[in-house]
Amino acid sequence: MTDAEQSQKARRDEDGARDGGRLLAGRYRLGGVLGRGGMGTVWRAEDETLGRTVAVKELRFPSSIDEEEKRRLITRTLREAKAIARIRSNGAVTVYDVVDEDDRPWIVMELIEGKSLAEVIREDGTLSPRRAAEVGLAILGVLRAAHREGILHRDVKPSNVLIEGDDGRVVLTDFGIAQVEGDPSITSTGMLVGAPSYISPERARGHKPGPAADLWSLGGLLYASVEGIPPYDKGSAIATLTAVMTEPLDPPKNAGPLSEVIYGLLAKDPAQRLDEAGARALLREVIATEEAGAGRAADATKVVPLPKPADGGARESRPKLERTPRAAGAPKAAAAATA
């Protein structure tokens, strides 16, 4: 465990010792701390009215901020809850309630048991092109639903994607910096929000983003899923954003059939970028191609059942094998098994 991880664990333990067992709104009993960030804490809690386990996101104010900044953070938190509530997708977290306690909002939502994609990559290794395509297709579904509601996520990255443990369900989280079309609470402050490695070139240049900006971020996520590193990371925010705007992409080494999708989504010009329909078609093609390849490998050698010998006839001394020509892309080991 790194020093940063140990520090985060210590803060979670401190939070749990202080507020664990607290009852919110007469029904949500706080349990252990699931996660903690600079502006909030996520709790496991029990809904004592409905008898179900939920997640509760608590907004926390840094001690150094003024009242205006507090109001801005409250607005951002409420905007996140409203944005998620408008999205109809299996890949979006369900918001159950918003509670006002201690003059700040607490978001009560569906509890997702699993790891973030960032944790999966770090702890279990990179994804295969097929699995990355499955994850990408699920995220694309959430983005499509969000964009239909006029919502831009603006922070698509591996740490904001959860992989549920039981069935591998993919969930896009953290709409805290989402931009909602027509929302008067959105103001132009000149501040660029989001992870620099996953910010699109047009956003880095200060241009007004559209849905294509989220698709660029998805391309960066797919790149990181198969390569283990983001497409652009120069050590500092300024250097990384400059590279995003000006430097060509380092060719992915492990993407295989996913390369076309990655290059299409990471086109610097949003007008030339792969759109949602094109990305969906190519991701499905990657999944189908990988499935077909696995099927061909399994069928590369077939054993033909022996015919029953005629009465009094002699049995064949050894079984006969039917050799099926190896299709392009099938593993050599499967072909060698027929020799």
Protein backbone atom coordinates (compact mmCIF):
# COMPACT_ATOMS: atom_id res chain seq x y z
CA MET A 1 0.00 0.00 0.00
CA THR A 2 1.40 3.39 -1.01
CA ASP A 3 1.72 6.34 1.39
CA ALA A 4 -1.23 8.05 -0.34
CA GLU A 5 -3.40 4.93 -0.01
CA GLN A 6 -2.44 4.58 3.67
CA SER A 7 -3.35 8.22 4.24
CA GLN A 8 -6.73 7.77 2.53
CA LYS A 9 -7.44 4.67 4.61
CA ALA A 10 -6.59 6.54 7.80
CA ARG A 11 -9.00 9.34 6.86
CA ARG A 12 -11.75 6.81 6.04
CA ASP A 13 -11.23 5.14 9.41
CA GLU A 14 -11.36 8.54 11.12
CA ASP A 15 -14.61 9.44 9.33
CA GLY A 16 -16.13 6.08 10.18
CA ALA A 17 -15.24 6.39 13.85
CA ARG A 18 -16.78 9.86 14.03
CA ASP A 19 -20.02 9.51 12.02
CA GLY A 20 -20.57 5.76 11.71
CA GLY A 21 -24.00 4.86 13.07
CA ARG A 22 -25.45 8.31 12.44
CA LEU A 23 -29.08 8.36 11.25
CA LEU A 24 -29.94 10.69 8.36
CA ALA A 25 -33.50 11.89 7.74
CA GLY A 26 -34.77 9.33 10.22
CA ARG A 27 -34.06 6.40 7.88
CA TYR A 28 -30.48 6.16 6.49
CA ARG A 29 -28.08 4.62 9.03
CA LEU A 30 -24.45 5.33 8.10
CA GLY A 31 -22.07 2.38 8.23
CA GLY A 32 -18.52 2.21 6.93
CA VAL A 33 -16.75 4.60 4.59
CA LEU A 34 -16.51 3.34 1.01
CA GLY A 35 -14.40 6.14 -0.40
CA ARG A 36 -13.18 9.64 0.23
CA GLY A 37 -12.19 12.50 -2.05
CA GLY A 38 -11.24 16.12 -1.70
CA MET A 39 -14.86 17.30 -1.56
CA GLY A 40 -16.80 14.38 -0.20
CA THR A 41 -17.14 11.00 1.45
CA VAL A 42 -19.14 8.02 0.19
CA TRP A 43 -20.73 5.87 2.88
CA ARG A 44 -22.30 2.45 2.96
CA ALA A 45 -25.65 2.91 4.69
CA GLU A 46 -28.80 1.01 5.56
CA ASP A 47 -32.18 2.34 4.49
CA GLU A 48 -34.14 1.32 7.59
CA THR A 49 -37.48 2.18 5.99
CA LEU A 50 -37.10 -0.12 2.97
CA GLY A 51 -34.55 -2.51 4.43
CA ARG A 52 -31.92 -2.15 1.73
CA THR A 53 -28.25 -1.21 1.59
CA VAL A 54 -27.46 2.04 -0.21
CA ALA A 55 -24.56 4.40 -0.85
CA VAL A 56 -24.67 7.92 0.56
CA LYS A 57 -22.46 10.65 -0.89
CA GLU A 58 -21.71 13.35 1.67
CA LEU A 59 -20.52 16.78 0.59
CA ARG A 60 -17.64 18.05 2.71
CA PHE A 61 -16.35 21.60 2.77
CA PRO A 62 -12.61 22.28 3.06
CA SER A 63 -11.98 24.56 6.03
CA SER A 64 -10.33 27.21 3.86
CA ILE A 65 -13.26 28.04 1.53
CA ASP A 66 -15.63 30.99 1.86
CA GLU A 67 -19.44 31.07 1.77
CA GLU A 68 -19.60 31.74 -1.96
CA GLU A 69 -17.48 28.68 -2.68
CA LYS A 70 -19.68 26.61 -0.36
CA ARG A 71 -22.76 27.67 -2.32
CA ARG A 72 -21.01 26.73 -5.56
CA LEU A 73 -20.20 23.26 -4.24
CA ILE A 74 -23.77 22.75 -3.03
CA THR A 75 -25.05 23.74 -6.48
CA ARG A 76 -22.62 21.33 -8.11
CA THR A 77 -23.72 18.46 -5.86
CA LEU A 78 -27.41 19.07 -6.53
CA ARG A 79 -26.69 19.36 -10.24
CA GLU A 80 -25.00 15.95 -10.14
CA ALA A 81 -28.03 14.36 -8.47
CA LYS A 82 -30.44 15.93 -10.94
CA ALA A 83 -28.29 14.96 -13.93
CA ILE A 84 -28.07 11.31 -12.88
CA ALA A 85 -31.81 11.20 -12.15
CA ARG A 86 -32.57 12.26 -15.74
CA ILE A 87 -30.50 9.50 -17.34
CA ARG A 88 -32.31 6.28 -18.18
CA SER A 89 -29.62 3.66 -18.61
CA ASN A 90 -28.55 0.45 -16.91
CA GLY A 91 -25.05 1.87 -16.88
CA ALA A 92 -25.95 4.87 -14.71
CA VAL A 93 -26.27 4.80 -10.93
CA THR A 94 -29.85 5.16 -9.66
CA VAL A 95 -30.43 8.13 -7.34
CA TYR A 96 -32.96 7.36 -4.60
CA ASP A 97 -33.05 10.53 -2.52
CA VAL A 98 -31.34 13.80 -1.62
CA VAL A 99 -31.23 14.66 2.08
CA ASP A 100 -30.46 18.09 3.56
CA GLU A 101 -28.51 17.72 6.81
CA ASP A 102 -26.04 20.16 8.39
CA ASP A 103 -26.92 22.73 5.70
CA ARG A 104 -25.53 20.54 2.91
CA PRO A 105 -26.89 17.86 0.60
CA TRP A 106 -26.33 14.12 0.96
CA ILE A 107 -27.09 12.04 -2.15
CA VAL A 108 -28.61 8.63 -1.49
CA MET A 109 -28.01 6.25 -4.38
CA GLU A 110 -27.70 2.68 -5.52
CA LEU A 111 -24.77 0.82 -3.99
CA ILE A 112 -22.42 -0.67 -6.59
CA GLU A 113 -20.28 -3.50 -5.21
CA GLY A 114 -17.12 -3.73 -7.26
CA LYS A 115 -13.90 -2.07 -8.38
CA SER A 116 -13.27 0.97 -10.50
CA LEU A 117 -11.80 0.33 -13.94
CA ALA A 118 -8.65 2.11 -12.74
CA GLU A 119 -8.34 -0.41 -9.89
CA VAL A 120 -8.95 -3.33 -12.25
CA ILE A 121 -6.17 -2.14 -14.57
CA ARG A 122 -3.78 -1.48 -11.69
CA GLU A 123 -4.46 -4.67 -9.72
CA ASP A 124 -5.48 -7.23 -12.36
CA GLY A 125 -3.75 -5.93 -15.49
CA THR A 126 -4.95 -4.51 -18.77
CA LEU A 127 -8.11 -5.68 -20.51
CA SER A 128 -8.29 -7.77 -23.65
CA PRO A 129 -9.51 -5.89 -26.74
CA ARG A 130 -12.82 -7.75 -26.52
CA ARG A 131 -13.43 -6.91 -22.84
CA ALA A 132 -12.37 -3.31 -23.43
CA ALA A 133 -14.89 -3.16 -26.29
CA GLU A 134 -17.62 -4.50 -23.98
CA VAL A 135 -16.79 -1.86 -21.38
CA GLY A 136 -16.68 0.83 -24.06
CA LEU A 137 -20.05 -0.22 -25.46
CA ALA A 138 -21.63 -0.01 -22.00
CA ILE A 139 -20.20 3.46 -21.36
CA LEU A 140 -21.30 4.55 -24.81
CA GLY A 141 -24.85 3.58 -23.88
CA VAL A 142 -24.77 5.84 -20.81
CA LEU A 143 -23.29 8.73 -22.79
CA ARG A 144 -25.93 8.33 -25.47
CA ALA A 145 -28.69 8.52 -22.85
CA ALA A 146 -27.02 11.51 -21.19
CA HIS A 147 -26.49 13.39 -24.44
CA ARG A 148 -30.16 12.90 -25.34
CA GLU A 149 -30.97 14.78 -22.12
CA GLY A 150 -28.54 17.57 -23.00
CA ILE A 151 -25.98 16.39 -20.42
CA LEU A 152 -22.23 16.24 -21.05
CA HIS A 153 -20.32 14.15 -18.51
CA ARG A 154 -16.95 15.94 -19.05
CA ASP A 155 -14.97 13.55 -16.82
CA VAL A 156 -15.01 10.12 -18.47
CA LYS A 157 -11.95 8.28 -17.15
CA PRO A 158 -11.13 4.84 -15.68
CA SER A 159 -11.56 5.91 -12.05
CA ASN A 160 -15.13 7.03 -12.80
CA VAL A 161 -16.19 3.65 -14.18
CA LEU A 162 -17.25 0.89 -11.78
CA ILE A 163 -17.26 -2.81 -12.65
CA GLU A 164 -19.84 -4.64 -10.53
CA GLY A 165 -18.49 -7.84 -9.05
CA ASP A 166 -21.43 -10.21 -9.53
CA ASP A 167 -22.24 -9.82 -13.21
CA GLY A 168 -19.58 -7.47 -14.57
CA ARG A 169 -22.09 -4.65 -15.05
CA VAL A 170 -20.34 -1.44 -16.13
CA VAL A 171 -21.47 1.80 -14.45
CA LEU A 172 -20.38 5.35 -15.28
CA THR A 173 -20.26 7.47 -12.12
CA ASP A 174 -19.44 10.99 -10.92
CA PHE A 175 -21.50 13.49 -12.86
CA GLY A 176 -20.25 16.16 -10.45
CA ILE A 177 -18.80 18.36 -13.20
CA ALA A 178 -21.41 17.50 -15.80
CA GLN A 179 -22.65 20.31 -18.02
CA VAL A 180 -26.42 20.43 -18.34
CA GLU A 181 -27.82 22.27 -21.34
CA GLY A 182 -29.99 25.21 -20.33
CA ASP A 183 -29.04 25.02 -16.64
CA PRO A 184 -28.70 28.63 -15.39
CA SER A 185 -26.40 27.45 -12.58
CA ILE A 186 -23.65 26.71 -15.12
CA THR A 187 -21.33 29.68 -15.27
CA SER A 188 -18.24 30.32 -17.34
CA THR A 189 -15.39 30.79 -14.87
CA GLY A 190 -12.47 30.14 -17.21
CA MET A 191 -11.56 27.07 -15.15
CA LEU A 192 -10.92 23.83 -17.01
CA VAL A 193 -12.25 20.90 -14.99
CA GLY A 194 -11.49 17.23 -15.48
CA ALA A 195 -8.43 14.97 -15.75
CA PRO A 196 -5.97 16.51 -18.27
CA SER A 197 -5.14 13.15 -19.88
CA TYR A 198 -8.81 12.66 -20.79
CA ILE A 199 -9.78 16.23 -21.75
CA SER A 200 -10.54 16.63 -25.45
CA PRO A 201 -8.47 19.01 -27.62
CA GLU A 202 -11.39 21.38 -28.14
CA ARG A 203 -11.97 21.68 -24.40
CA ALA A 204 -8.24 22.18 -23.85
CA ARG A 205 -8.41 25.09 -26.31
CA GLY A 206 -11.31 26.64 -24.42
CA HIS A 207 -13.90 25.96 -27.13
CA LYS A 208 -17.48 25.10 -26.27
CA PRO A 209 -17.69 21.29 -26.12
CA GLY A 210 -20.37 19.03 -27.52
CA PRO A 211 -21.03 15.29 -27.22
CA ALA A 212 -17.87 14.64 -29.28
CA ALA A 213 -15.80 15.78 -26.29
CA ASP A 214 -17.14 12.90 -24.18
CA LEU A 215 -16.42 10.50 -27.05
CA TRP A 216 -12.79 11.67 -27.13
CA SER A 217 -12.55 10.89 -23.41
CA LEU A 218 -14.02 7.45 -24.09
CA GLY A 219 -11.27 6.89 -26.66
CA GLY A 220 -8.69 7.77 -24.02
CA LEU A 221 -10.32 5.35 -21.60
CA LEU A 222 -10.22 2.54 -24.17
CA TYR A 223 -6.54 3.29 -24.82
CA ALA A 224 -5.77 3.09 -21.10
CA SER A 225 -7.79 -0.13 -20.78
CA VAL A 226 -5.54 -2.05 -23.18
CA GLU A 227 -2.24 -0.18 -22.70
CA GLY A 228 -2.33 0.46 -18.94
CA ILE A 229 -1.49 4.16 -19.37
CA PRO A 230 -3.48 7.15 -20.66
CA PRO A 231 -2.92 8.28 -24.26
CA TYR A 232 -1.30 11.51 -23.10
CA ASP A 233 0.53 12.00 -19.80
CA LYS A 234 3.45 14.41 -19.65
CA GLY A 235 3.72 14.76 -15.88
CA SER A 236 2.06 18.17 -15.54
CA ALA A 237 -1.35 19.50 -16.49
CA ILE A 238 0.01 22.16 -18.87
CA ALA A 239 2.38 19.78 -20.66
CA THR A 240 -0.31 17.11 -20.93
CA LEU A 241 -2.91 19.50 -22.34
CA THR A 242 -0.36 20.84 -24.83
CA ALA A 243 0.32 17.28 -25.99
CA VAL A 244 -3.41 16.60 -26.26
CA MET A 245 -3.77 19.58 -28.60
CA THR A 246 -0.62 19.17 -30.70
CA GLU A 247 1.10 15.78 -30.50
CA PRO A 248 0.21 12.62 -32.44
CA LEU A 249 -0.98 9.59 -30.54
CA ASP A 250 1.60 7.00 -29.52
CA PRO A 251 0.41 3.89 -31.40
CA PRO A 252 -1.27 1.39 -29.06
CA LYS A 253 0.62 -1.92 -28.89
CA ASN A 254 -2.08 -4.15 -27.42
CA ALA A 255 -5.27 -2.85 -29.01
CA GLY A 256 -5.49 -5.30 -31.91
CA PRO A 257 -8.91 -4.92 -33.57
CA LEU A 258 -9.74 -2.09 -31.17
CA SER A 259 -7.16 0.20 -32.81
CA GLU A 260 -9.60 1.57 -35.39
CA VAL A 261 -12.03 2.63 -32.66
CA ILE A 262 -9.29 4.25 -30.58
CA TYR A 263 -7.86 6.23 -33.49
CA GLY A 264 -11.35 7.24 -34.61
CA LEU A 265 -12.37 8.52 -31.18
CA LEU A 266 -9.05 10.29 -30.53
CA ALA A 267 -9.15 12.38 -33.71
CA LYS A 268 -8.20 15.91 -32.66
CA ASP A 269 -10.79 17.58 -34.88
CA PRO A 270 -14.27 16.88 -33.45
CA ALA A 271 -15.71 17.16 -36.97
CA GLN A 272 -13.51 14.24 -38.05
CA ARG A 273 -14.05 12.21 -34.88
CA LEU A 274 -15.96 8.95 -34.84
CA ASP A 275 -19.55 9.62 -33.81
CA GLU A 276 -21.69 7.58 -31.43
CA ALA A 277 -23.26 5.40 -34.13
CA GLY A 278 -19.91 4.71 -35.78
CA ALA A 279 -18.25 3.88 -32.47
CA ARG A 280 -21.10 1.56 -31.53
CA ALA A 281 -20.86 -0.33 -34.83
CA LEU A 282 -17.08 -0.76 -34.58
CA LEU A 283 -17.17 -1.86 -30.94
CA ARG A 284 -19.79 -4.48 -31.77
CA GLU A 285 -17.63 -5.62 -34.66
CA VAL A 286 -14.63 -6.05 -32.34
CA ILE A 287 -16.72 -8.17 -29.96
CA ALA A 288 -18.15 -10.28 -32.80
CA THR A 289 -14.72 -10.77 -34.39
CA GLU A 290 -13.17 -11.90 -31.12
CA GLU A 291 -16.06 -14.29 -30.47
CA ALA A 292 -15.77 -15.74 -33.96
CA GLY A 293 -12.02 -16.16 -33.52
CA ALA A 294 -12.54 -18.05 -30.28
CA GLY A 295 -15.08 -20.29 -32.00
CA ARG A 296 -12.72 -21.05 -34.88
CA ALA A 297 -9.96 -21.96 -32.45
CA ALA A 298 -12.24 -24.41 -30.67
CA ASP A 299 -13.30 -26.00 -33.98
CA ALA A 300 -9.85 -26.17 -35.58
CA THR A 301 -9.64 -29.92 -34.86
CA LYS A 302 -12.68 -32.18 -34.89
CA VAL A 303 -12.75 -35.85 -33.93
CA VAL A 304 -15.11 -37.82 -36.15
CA PRO A 305 -16.98 -40.63 -34.33
CA LEU A 306 -16.07 -44.10 -35.59
CA PRO A 307 -18.75 -45.98 -37.52
CA LYS A 308 -20.01 -49.14 -35.93
CA PRO A 309 -18.24 -52.15 -37.47
CA ALA A 310 -20.31 -54.55 -39.52
CA ASP A 311 -21.03 -57.94 -37.97
CA GLY A 312 -17.92 -60.03 -38.18
CA GLY A 313 -15.96 -57.14 -39.64
CA ALA A 314 -12.66 -55.99 -38.27
CA ARG A 315 -12.49 -52.76 -36.29
CA GLU A 316 -10.34 -49.92 -37.48
CA SER A 317 -7.06 -50.03 -35.62
CA ARG A 318 -7.03 -46.25 -34.85
CA PRO A 319 -9.51 -43.37 -35.02
CA LYS A 320 -9.57 -41.07 -37.99
CA LEU A 321 -9.32 -37.30 -37.63
CA GLU A 322 -11.01 -34.85 -39.91
CA ARG A 323 -8.72 -31.88 -40.48
CA THR A 324 -10.42 -28.53 -40.82
CA PRO A 325 -8.34 -25.86 -42.58
CA ARG A 326 -7.28 -23.21 -40.07
CA ALA A 327 -9.01 -19.89 -40.64
CA ALA A 328 -6.95 -16.72 -40.67
CA GLY A 329 -6.32 -15.50 -37.16
CA ALA A 330 -6.88 -18.90 -35.47
CA PRO A 331 -4.10 -19.83 -33.04
CA LYS A 332 -1.20 -21.85 -34.49
CA ALA A 333 -1.36 -24.23 -31.54
CA ALA A 334 -4.82 -25.36 -32.65
CA ALA A 335 -3.57 -26.10 -36.16
CA ALA A 336 -0.55 -27.97 -34.82
CA ALA A 337 -2.82 -30.27 -32.84
CA THR A 338 -3.97 -31.89 -36.05
CA ALA A 339 -0.44 -32.85 -37.13
